[in-house]
PDB file of C-alpha atoms in Angstrom:
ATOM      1  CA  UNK Y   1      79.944  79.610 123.064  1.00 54.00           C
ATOM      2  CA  UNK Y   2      83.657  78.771 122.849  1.00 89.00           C
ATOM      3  CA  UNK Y   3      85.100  81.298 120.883  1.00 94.00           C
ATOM      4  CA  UNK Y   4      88.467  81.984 120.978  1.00 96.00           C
ATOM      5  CA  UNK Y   5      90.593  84.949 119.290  1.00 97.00           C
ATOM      6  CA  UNK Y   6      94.222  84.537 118.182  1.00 98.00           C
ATOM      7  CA  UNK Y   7      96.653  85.763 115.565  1.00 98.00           C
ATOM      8  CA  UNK Y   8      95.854  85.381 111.878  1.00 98.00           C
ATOM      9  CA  UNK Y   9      97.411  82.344 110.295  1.00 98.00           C
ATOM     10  CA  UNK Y  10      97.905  81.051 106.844  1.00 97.00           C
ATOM     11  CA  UNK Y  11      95.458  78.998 106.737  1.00 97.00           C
ATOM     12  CA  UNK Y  12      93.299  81.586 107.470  1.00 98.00           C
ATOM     13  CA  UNK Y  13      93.374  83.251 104.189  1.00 97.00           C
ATOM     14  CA  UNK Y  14      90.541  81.527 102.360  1.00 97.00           C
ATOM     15  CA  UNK Y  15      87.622  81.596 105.170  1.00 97.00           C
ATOM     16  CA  UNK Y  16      88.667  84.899 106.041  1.00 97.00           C
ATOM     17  CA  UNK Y  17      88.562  86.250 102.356  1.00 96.00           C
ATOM     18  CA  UNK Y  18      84.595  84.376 101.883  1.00 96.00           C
ATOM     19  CA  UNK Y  19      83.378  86.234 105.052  1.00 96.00           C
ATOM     20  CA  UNK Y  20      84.689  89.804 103.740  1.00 93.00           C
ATOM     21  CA  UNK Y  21      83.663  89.568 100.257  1.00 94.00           C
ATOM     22  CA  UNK Y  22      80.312  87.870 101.065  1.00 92.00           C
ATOM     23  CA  UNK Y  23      79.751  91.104 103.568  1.00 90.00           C
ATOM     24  CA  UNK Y  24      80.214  93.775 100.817  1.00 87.00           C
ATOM     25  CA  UNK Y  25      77.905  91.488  98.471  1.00 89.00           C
ATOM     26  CA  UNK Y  26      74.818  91.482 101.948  1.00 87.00           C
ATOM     27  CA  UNK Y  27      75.060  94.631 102.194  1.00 86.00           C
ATOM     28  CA  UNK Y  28      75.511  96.095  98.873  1.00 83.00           C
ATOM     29  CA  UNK Y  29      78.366  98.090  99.305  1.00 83.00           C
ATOM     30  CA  UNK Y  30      80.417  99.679  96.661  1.00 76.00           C
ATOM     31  CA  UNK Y  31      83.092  96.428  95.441  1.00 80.00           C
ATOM     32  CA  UNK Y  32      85.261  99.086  92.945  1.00 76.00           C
ATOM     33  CA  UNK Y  33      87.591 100.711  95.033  1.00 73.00           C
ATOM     34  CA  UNK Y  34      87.719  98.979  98.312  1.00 72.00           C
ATOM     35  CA  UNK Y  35      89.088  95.617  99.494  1.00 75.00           C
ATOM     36  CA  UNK Y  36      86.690  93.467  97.844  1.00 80.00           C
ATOM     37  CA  UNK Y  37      88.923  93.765  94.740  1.00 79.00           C
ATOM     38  CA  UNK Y  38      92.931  93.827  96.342  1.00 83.00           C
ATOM     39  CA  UNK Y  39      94.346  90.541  95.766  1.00 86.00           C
ATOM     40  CA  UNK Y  40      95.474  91.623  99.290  1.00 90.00           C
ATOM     41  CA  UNK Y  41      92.230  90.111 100.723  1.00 91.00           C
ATOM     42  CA  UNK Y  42      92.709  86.629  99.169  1.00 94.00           C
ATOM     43  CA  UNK Y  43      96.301  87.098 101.060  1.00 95.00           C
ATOM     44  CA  UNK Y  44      95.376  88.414 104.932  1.00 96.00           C
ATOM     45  CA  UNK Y  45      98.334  86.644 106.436  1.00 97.00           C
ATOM     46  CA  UNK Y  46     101.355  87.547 104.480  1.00 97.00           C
ATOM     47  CA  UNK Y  47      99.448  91.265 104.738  1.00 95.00           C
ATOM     48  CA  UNK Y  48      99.929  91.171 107.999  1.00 97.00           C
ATOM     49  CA  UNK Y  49     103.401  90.593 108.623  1.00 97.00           C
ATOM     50  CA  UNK Y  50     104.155  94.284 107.964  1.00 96.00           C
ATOM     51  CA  UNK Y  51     106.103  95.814 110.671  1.00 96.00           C
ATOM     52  CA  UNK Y  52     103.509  97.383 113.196  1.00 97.00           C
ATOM     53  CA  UNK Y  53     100.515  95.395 111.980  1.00 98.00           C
ATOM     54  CA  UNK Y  54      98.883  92.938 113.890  1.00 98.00           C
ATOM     55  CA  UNK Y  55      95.360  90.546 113.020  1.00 98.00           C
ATOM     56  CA  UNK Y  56      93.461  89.015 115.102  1.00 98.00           C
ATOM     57  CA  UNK Y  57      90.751  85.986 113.920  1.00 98.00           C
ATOM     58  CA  UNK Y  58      87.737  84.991 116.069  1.00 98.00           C
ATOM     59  CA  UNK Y  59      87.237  80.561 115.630  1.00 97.00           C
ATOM     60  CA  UNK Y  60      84.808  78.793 117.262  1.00 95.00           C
ATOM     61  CA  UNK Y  61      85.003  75.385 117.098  1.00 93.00           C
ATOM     62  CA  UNK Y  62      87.354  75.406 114.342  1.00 93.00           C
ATOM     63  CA  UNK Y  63      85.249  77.565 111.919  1.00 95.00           C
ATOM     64  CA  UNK Y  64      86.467  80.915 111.359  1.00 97.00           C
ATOM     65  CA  UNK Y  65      84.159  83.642 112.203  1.00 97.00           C
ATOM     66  CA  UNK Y  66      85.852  86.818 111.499  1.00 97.00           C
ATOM     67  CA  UNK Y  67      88.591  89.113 111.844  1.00 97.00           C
ATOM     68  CA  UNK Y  68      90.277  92.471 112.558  1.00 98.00           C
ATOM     69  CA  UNK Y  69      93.338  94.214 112.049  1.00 97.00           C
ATOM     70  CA  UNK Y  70      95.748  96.971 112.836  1.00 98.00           C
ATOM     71  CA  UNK Y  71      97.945  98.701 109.867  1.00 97.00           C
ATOM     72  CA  UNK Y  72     100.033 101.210 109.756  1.00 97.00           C
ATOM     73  CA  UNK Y  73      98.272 102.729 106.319  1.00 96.00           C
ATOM     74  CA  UNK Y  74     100.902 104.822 104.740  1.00 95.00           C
ATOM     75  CA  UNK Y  75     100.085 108.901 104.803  1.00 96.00           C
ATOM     76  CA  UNK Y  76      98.334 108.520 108.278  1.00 97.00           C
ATOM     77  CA  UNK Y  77      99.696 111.197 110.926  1.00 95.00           C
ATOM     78  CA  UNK Y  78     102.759 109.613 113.456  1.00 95.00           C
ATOM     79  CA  UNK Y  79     101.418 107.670 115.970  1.00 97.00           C
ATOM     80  CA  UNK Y  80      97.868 106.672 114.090  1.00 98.00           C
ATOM     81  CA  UNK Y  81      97.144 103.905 112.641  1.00 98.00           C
ATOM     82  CA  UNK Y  82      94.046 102.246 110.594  1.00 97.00           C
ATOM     83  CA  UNK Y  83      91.849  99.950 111.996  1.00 97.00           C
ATOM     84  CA  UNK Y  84      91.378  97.448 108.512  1.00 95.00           C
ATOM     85  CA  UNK Y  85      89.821  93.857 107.850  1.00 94.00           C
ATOM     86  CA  UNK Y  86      86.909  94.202 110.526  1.00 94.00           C
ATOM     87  CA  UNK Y  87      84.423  91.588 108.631  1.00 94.00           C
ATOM     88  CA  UNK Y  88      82.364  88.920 110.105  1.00 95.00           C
ATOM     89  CA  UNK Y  89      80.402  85.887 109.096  1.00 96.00           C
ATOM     90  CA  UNK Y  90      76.645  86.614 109.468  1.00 93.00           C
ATOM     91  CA  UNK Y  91      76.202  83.844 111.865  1.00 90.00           C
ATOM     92  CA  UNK Y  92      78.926  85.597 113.930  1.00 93.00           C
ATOM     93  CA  UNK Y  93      77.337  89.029 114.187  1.00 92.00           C
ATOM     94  CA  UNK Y  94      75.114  90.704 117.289  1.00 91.00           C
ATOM     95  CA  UNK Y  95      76.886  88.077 119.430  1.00 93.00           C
ATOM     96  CA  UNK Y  96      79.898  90.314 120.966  1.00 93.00           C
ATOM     97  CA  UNK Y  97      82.561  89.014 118.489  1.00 95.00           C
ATOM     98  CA  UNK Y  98      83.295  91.911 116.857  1.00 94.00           C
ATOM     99  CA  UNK Y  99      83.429  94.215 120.260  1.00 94.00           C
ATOM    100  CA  UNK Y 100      85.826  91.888 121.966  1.00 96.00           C
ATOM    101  CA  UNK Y 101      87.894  92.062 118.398  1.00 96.00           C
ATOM    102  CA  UNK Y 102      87.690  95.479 118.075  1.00 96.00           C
ATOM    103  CA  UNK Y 103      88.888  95.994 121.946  1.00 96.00           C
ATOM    104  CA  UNK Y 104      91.820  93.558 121.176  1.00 97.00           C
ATOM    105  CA  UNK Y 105      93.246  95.538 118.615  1.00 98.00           C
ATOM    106  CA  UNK Y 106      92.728  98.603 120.621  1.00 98.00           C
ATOM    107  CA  UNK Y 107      95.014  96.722 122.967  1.00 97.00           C
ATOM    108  CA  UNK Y 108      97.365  95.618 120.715  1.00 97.00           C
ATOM    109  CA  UNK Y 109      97.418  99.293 119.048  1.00 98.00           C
ATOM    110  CA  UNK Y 110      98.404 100.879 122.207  1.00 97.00           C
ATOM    111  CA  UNK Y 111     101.461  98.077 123.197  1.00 97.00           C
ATOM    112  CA  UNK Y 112     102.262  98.494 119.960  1.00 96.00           C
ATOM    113  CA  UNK Y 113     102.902 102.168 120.891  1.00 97.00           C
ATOM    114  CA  UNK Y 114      99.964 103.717 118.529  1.00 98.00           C
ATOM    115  CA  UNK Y 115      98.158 106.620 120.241  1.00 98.00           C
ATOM    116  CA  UNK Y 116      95.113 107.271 117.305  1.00 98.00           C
ATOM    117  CA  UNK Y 117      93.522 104.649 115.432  1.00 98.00           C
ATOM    118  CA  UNK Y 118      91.660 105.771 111.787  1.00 98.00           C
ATOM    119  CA  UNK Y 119      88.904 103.919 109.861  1.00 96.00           C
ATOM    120  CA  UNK Y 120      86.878 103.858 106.710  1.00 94.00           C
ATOM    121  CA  UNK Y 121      83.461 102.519 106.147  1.00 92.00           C
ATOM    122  CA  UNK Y 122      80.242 103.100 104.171  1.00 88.00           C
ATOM    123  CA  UNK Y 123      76.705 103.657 105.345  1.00 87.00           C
ATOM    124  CA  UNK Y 124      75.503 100.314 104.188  1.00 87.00           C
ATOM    125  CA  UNK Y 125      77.574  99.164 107.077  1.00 86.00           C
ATOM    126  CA  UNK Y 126      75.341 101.469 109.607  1.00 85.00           C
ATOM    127  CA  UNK Y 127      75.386  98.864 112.711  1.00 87.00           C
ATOM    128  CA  UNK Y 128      79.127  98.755 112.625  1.00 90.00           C
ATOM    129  CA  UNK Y 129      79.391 102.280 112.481  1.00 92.00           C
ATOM    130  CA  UNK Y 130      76.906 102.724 115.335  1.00 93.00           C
ATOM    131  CA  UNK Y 131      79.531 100.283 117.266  1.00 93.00           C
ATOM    132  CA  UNK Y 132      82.722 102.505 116.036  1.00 95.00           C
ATOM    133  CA  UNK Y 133      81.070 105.462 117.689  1.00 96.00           C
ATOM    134  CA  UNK Y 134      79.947 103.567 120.895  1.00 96.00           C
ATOM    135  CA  UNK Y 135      83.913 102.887 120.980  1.00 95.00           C
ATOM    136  CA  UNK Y 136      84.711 106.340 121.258  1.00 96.00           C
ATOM    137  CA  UNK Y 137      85.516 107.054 117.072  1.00 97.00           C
ATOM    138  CA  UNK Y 138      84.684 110.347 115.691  1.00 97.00           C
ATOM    139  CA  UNK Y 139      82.971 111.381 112.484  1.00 97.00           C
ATOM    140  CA  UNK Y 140      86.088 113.189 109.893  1.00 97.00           C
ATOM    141  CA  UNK Y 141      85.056 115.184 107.717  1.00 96.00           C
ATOM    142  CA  UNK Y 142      88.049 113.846 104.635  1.00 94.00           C
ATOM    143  CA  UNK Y 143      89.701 110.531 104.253  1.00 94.00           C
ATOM    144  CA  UNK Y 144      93.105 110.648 105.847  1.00 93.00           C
ATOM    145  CA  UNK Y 145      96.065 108.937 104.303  1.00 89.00           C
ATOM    146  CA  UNK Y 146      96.351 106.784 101.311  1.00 86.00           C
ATOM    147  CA  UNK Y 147      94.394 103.515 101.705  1.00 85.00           C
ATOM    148  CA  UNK Y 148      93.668 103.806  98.170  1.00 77.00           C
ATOM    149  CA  UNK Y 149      89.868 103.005  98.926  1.00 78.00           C
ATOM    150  CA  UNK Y 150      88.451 105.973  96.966  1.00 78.00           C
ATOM    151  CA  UNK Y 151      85.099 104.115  97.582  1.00 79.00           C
ATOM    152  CA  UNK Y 152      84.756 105.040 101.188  1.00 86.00           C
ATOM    153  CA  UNK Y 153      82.500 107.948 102.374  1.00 90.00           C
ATOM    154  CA  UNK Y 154      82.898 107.443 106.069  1.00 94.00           C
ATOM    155  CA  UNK Y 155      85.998 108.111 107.963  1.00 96.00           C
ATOM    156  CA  UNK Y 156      86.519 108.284 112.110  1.00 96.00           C
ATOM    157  CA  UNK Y 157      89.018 108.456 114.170  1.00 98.00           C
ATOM    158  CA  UNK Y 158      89.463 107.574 118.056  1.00 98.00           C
ATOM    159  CA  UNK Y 159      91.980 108.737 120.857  1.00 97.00           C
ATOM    160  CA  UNK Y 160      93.590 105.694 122.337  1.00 96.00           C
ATOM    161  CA  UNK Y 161      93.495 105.945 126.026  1.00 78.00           C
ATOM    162  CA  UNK Y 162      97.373 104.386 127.799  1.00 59.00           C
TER     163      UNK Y 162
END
């Protein structure tokens, strides 16, 4: 396998919007109220040229696979920021894609100078989950900040070790 992971790109945006909204759709998760409807998600690249966000995309062989990003969500606590866009294609998945994405933004978090990183799921999406706490993120009991993803009805959040 020949996958490589680099910064999101414009052309990008298309693939990467297929593999999210096709994942919500698989695993029938709630499309109201989450990034399955943002025009955001038909628009990853300009998204990510906020200040303090970063996005990494996972190719093999030209085909995009995946992504996942770092974003400083507005109303999280100094120093924490979300952990946002973590989709892949089902080919892509139970391969070690989406750990080696997830532990590049947890690299690129900390240079960036982020101690905490937040996230919010669902329990359709109970493998990933399983992975998030693997990775050292803890159950919350409330949403924090404003995401606007009222959908949501999992949040964690992990210490980043410098």
């Amino acid at each position: 396998m020949s996958v490589i992971l680099r910064n999101i790109e414009t052309r990008d945006n298309e693939a990467l919007a297929k593999i999210v909204r096709n994942a919500f759709i698989e695993f029938n998760v709630p499309q109201e109220g989450t990034i399955f409807t943002e025009p955001e998600t038909d628009n990853l690249y300009q998204l990510f040229q906020f200040p303090g966000s970063t996005c990494f995309v996972a190719e093999e062989d030209g085909i995009v696979l995946g992504c996942c990003g770092i974003f400083p969500t507005d109303g999280l606590p100094d120093g924490c920021a979300e952990l946002v866009k973590f989709y892949l294609s089902t080919a892509a998945r139970g391969k070690g894609i989406g750990r080696l994405l997830m532990e590049t933004c947890f690299d690129a978090a900390a240079k960036i100078g982020y101690t905490q990183l937040y996230l919010e799921s669902f329990p359709e999406l109970s493998k990933a989950v399983s992975m998030y706490e693997k990775a050292g993120f803890n159950m919350l009991p409330e949403q924090l900040g404003n995401s606007g993803h009222f959908a949501t009805t999992i949040w964690m959040l992990k210490d980043l070790v410098h």
